[in-house]
CSV table of C-alpha atoms and ligand atoms in Angstrom, one decimal:
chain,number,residue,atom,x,y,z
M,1,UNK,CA,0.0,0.0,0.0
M,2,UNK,CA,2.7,2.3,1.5
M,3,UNK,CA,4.8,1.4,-1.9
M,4,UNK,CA,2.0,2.4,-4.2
M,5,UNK,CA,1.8,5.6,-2.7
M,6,UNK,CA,5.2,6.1,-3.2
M,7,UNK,CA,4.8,5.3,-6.9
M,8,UNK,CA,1.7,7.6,-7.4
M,9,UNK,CA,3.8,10.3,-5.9
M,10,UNK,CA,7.0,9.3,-8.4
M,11,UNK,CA,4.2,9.9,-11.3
M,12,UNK,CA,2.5,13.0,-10.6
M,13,UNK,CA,6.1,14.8,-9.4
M,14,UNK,CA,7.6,13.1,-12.9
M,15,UNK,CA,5.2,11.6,-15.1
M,16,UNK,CA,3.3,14.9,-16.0
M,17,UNK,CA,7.0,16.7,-15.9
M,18,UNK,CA,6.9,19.8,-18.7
M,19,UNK,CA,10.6,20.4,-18.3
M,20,UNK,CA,11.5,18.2,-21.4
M,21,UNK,CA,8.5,20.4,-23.5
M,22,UNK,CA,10.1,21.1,-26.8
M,23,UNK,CA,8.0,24.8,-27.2
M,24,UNK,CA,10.7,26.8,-25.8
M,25,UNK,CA,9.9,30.5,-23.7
M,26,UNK,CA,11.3,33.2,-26.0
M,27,UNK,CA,12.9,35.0,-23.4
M,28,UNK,CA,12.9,38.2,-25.3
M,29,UNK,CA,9.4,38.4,-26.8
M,30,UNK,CA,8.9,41.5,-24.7
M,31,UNK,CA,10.8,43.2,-26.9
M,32,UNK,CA,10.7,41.9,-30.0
M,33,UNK,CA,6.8,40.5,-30.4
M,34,UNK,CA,4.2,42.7,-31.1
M,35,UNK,CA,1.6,42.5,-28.9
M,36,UNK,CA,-1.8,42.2,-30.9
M,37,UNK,CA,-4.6,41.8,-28.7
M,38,UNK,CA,-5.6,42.4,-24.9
M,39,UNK,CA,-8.9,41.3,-23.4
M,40,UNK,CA,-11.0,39.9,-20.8
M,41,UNK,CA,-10.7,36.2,-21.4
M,42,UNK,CA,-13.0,34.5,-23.0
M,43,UNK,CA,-13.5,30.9,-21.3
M,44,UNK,CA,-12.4,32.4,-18.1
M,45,UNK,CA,-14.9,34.4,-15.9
M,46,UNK,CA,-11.8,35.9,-13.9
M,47,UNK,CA,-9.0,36.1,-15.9
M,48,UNK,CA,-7.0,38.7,-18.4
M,49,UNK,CA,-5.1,37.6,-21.3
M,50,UNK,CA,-2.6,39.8,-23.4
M,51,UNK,CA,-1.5,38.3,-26.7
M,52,UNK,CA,2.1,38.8,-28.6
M,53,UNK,CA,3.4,37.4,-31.8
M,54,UNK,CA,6.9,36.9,-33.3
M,55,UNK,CA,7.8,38.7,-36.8
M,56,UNK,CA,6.8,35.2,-39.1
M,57,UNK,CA,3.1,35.1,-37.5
M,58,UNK,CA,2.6,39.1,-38.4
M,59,UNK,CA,4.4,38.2,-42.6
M,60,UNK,CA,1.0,36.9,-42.7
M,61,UNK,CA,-0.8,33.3,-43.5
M,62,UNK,CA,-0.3,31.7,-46.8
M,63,UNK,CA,-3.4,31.2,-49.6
M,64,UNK,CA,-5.0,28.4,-47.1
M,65,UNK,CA,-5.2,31.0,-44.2
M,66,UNK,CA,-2.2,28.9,-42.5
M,67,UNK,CA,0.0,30.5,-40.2
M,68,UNK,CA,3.8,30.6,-41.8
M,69,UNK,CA,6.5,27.6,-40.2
M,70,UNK,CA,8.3,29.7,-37.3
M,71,UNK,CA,5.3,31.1,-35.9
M,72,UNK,CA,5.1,32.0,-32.3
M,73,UNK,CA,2.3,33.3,-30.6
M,74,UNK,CA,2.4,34.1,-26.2
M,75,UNK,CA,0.0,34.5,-24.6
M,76,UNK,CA,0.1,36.3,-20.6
M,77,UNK,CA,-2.4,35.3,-18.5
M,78,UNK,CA,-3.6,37.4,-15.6
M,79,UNK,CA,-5.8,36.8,-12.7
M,80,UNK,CA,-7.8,40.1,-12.4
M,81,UNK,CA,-8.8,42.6,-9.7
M,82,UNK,CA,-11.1,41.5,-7.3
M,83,UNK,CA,-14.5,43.2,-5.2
M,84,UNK,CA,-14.1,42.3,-1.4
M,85,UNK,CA,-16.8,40.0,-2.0
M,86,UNK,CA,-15.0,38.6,-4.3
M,87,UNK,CA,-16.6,39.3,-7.5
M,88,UNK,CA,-14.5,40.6,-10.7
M,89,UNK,CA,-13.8,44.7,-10.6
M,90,UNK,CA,-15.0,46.4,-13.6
M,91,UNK,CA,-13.3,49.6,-14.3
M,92,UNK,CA,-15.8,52.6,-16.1
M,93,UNK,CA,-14.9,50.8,-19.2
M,94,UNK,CA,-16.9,47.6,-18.3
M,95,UNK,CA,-13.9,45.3,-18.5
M,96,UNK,CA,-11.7,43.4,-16.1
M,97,UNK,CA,-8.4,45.5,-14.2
M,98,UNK,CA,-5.2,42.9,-14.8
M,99,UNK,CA,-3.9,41.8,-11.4
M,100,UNK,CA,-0.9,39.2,-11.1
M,101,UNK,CA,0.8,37.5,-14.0
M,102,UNK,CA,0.0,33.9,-13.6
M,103,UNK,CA,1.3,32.0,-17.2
M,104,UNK,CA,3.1,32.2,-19.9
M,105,UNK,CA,1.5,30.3,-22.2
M,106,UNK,CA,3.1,29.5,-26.1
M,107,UNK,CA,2.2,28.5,-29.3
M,108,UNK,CA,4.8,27.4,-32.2
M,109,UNK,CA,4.7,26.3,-35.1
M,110,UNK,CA,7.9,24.1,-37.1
M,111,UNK,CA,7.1,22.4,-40.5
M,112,UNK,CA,8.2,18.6,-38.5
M,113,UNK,CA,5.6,19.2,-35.8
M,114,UNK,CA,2.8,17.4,-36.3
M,115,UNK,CA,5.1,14.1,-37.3
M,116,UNK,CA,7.3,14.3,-34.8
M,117,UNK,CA,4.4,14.9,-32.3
M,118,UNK,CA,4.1,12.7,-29.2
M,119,UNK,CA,0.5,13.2,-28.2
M,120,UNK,CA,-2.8,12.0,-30.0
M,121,UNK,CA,-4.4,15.4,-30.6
M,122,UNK,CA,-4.0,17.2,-33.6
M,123,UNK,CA,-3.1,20.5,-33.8
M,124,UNK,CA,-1.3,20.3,-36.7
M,125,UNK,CA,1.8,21.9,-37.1
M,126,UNK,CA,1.3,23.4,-34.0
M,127,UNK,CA,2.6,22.7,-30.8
M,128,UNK,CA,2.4,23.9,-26.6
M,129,UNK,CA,5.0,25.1,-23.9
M,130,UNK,CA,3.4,26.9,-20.7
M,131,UNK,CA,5.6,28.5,-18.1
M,132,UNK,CA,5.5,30.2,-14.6
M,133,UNK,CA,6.7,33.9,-14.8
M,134,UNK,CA,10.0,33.3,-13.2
M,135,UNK,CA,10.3,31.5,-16.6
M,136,UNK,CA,10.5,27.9,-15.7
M,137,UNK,CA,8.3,25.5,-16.8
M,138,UNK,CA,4.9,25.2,-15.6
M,139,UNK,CA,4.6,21.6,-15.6
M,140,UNK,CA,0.8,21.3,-17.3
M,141,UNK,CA,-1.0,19.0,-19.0
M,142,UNK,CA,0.0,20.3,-22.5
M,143,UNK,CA,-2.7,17.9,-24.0
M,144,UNK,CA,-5.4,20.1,-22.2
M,145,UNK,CA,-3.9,22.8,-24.4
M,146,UNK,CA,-4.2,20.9,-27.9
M,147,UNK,CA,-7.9,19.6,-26.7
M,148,UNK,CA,-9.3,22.9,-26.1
M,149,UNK,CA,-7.2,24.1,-29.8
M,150,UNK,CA,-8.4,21.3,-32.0
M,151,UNK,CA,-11.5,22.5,-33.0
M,152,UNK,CA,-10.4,25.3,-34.5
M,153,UNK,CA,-9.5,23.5,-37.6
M,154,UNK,CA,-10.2,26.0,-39.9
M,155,UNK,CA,-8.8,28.9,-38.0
M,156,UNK,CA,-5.5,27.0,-38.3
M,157,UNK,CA,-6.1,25.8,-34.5
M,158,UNK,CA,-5.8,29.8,-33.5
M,159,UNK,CA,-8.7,31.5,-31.7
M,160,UNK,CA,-7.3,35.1,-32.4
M,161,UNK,CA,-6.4,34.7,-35.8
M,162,UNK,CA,-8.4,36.9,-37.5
M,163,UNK,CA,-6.3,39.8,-34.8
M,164,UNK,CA,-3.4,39.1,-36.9
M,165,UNK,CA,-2.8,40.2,-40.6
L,1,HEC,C1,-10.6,25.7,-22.3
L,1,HEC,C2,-10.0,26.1,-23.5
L,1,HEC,C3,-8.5,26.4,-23.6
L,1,HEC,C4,-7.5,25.8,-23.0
L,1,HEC,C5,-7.5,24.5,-22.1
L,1,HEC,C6,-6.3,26.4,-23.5
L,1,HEC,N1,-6.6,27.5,-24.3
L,1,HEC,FE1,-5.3,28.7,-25.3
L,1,HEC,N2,-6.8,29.9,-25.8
L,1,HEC,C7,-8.2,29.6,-25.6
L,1,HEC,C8,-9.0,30.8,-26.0
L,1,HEC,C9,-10.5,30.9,-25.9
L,1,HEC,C10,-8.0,31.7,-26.5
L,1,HEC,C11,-8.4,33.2,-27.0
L,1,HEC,C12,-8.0,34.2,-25.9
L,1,HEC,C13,-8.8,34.0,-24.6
L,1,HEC,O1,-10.0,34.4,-24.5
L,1,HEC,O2,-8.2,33.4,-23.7
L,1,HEC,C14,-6.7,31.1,-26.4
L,1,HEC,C15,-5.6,31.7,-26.9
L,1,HEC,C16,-4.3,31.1,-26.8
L,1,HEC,C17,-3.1,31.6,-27.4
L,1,HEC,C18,-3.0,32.8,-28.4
L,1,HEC,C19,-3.3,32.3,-29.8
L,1,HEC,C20,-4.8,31.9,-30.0
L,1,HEC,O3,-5.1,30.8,-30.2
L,1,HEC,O4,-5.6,32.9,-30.0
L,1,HEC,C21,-2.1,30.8,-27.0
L,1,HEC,C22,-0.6,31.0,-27.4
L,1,HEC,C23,-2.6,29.8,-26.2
L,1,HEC,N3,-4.0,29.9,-26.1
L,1,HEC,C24,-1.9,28.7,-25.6
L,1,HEC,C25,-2.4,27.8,-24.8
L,1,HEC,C26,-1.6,26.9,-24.0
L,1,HEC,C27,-0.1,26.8,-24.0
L,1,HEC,C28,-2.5,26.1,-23.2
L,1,HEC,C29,-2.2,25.1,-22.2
L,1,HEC,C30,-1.4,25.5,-21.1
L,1,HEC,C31,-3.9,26.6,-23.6
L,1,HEC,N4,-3.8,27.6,-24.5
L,1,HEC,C32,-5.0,26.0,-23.1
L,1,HEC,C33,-8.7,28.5,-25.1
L,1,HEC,C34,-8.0,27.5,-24.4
């Protein structure tokens, strides 16, 4: 009994590890990203999200509405202000005040990505990397990423797409 505890703990401390997560953080996307798009998100009752992307996802998509190989989106995700009963704060403007960074969460696309992929959700070309602010890795379930993307087939598994030339 005592051993098979021992072994759940060994999984969830190494089994769901993101440290080997081949979607890198570009450390300098601050600077060199464009940030596109800021808004109260949408799945999220209580959270902000502001949205950047790297030089090859602002050249444009190609004739199928595909996003180019290289692409990078990030996304930053905020909690948001809070009422002291706890509610969401709306500033005059009807939208949410950004609090505390809580993710980093990226989106890249290579031309071998989809073949060389490890998990069973397609997201084409596409793949997920999600880390803390410090900039290490956040250790998530990177599938939960591609489930909640898949759908978007025809938006090239993007929500914000249509933000972007
Ligand atoms: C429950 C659905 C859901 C899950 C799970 C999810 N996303 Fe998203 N993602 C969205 C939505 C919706 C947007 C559009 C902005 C918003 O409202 O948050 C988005 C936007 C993004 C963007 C900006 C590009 C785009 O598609 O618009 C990136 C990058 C991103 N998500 C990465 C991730 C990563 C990495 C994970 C996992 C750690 C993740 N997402 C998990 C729904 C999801």
């Amino acid at each position: 009994m005592k051993s098979n505890i021992i072994l759940l703990l060994l999984f969830v401390t190494f089994g769901a590890n993101a440290d080997d997560q081949r979607v890198s953080l570009p450390g300098n996307y601050k600077e060199s990203f464009v940030e596109y798009l800021s808004l109260d998100r949408v799945q999220n009752h209580d959270q902000f999200i502001r949205l950047f992307a790297n030089d090859t996802a602002m050249a444009g998509k190609n004739t199928k509405g595909e996003f180019l190989n290289g692409s990078v989106l990030v996304a930053e995700v905020y909690s948001v202000q809070k009422n002291e009963d706890g509610t969401v704060k709306k500033s005059v403007l009807n939208r949410r005040i950004k609090d505390k960074l809580l993710l980093i969460a990226i989106m890249e696309k290579q031309a071998n990505f989809a073949k060389t992929s490890t998990s069973k959700i397609n997201t084409g070309n596409w793949d997920f990397g999600a880390y803390k602010p410090n900039g290490k890795a956040a250790s998530k379930d990177l599938d939960a990423c591609r489930a909640c993307h898949t759908p978007l087939l025809e938006s090239d598994f993007v929500f914000s797409g249509e933000h972007l030339p």
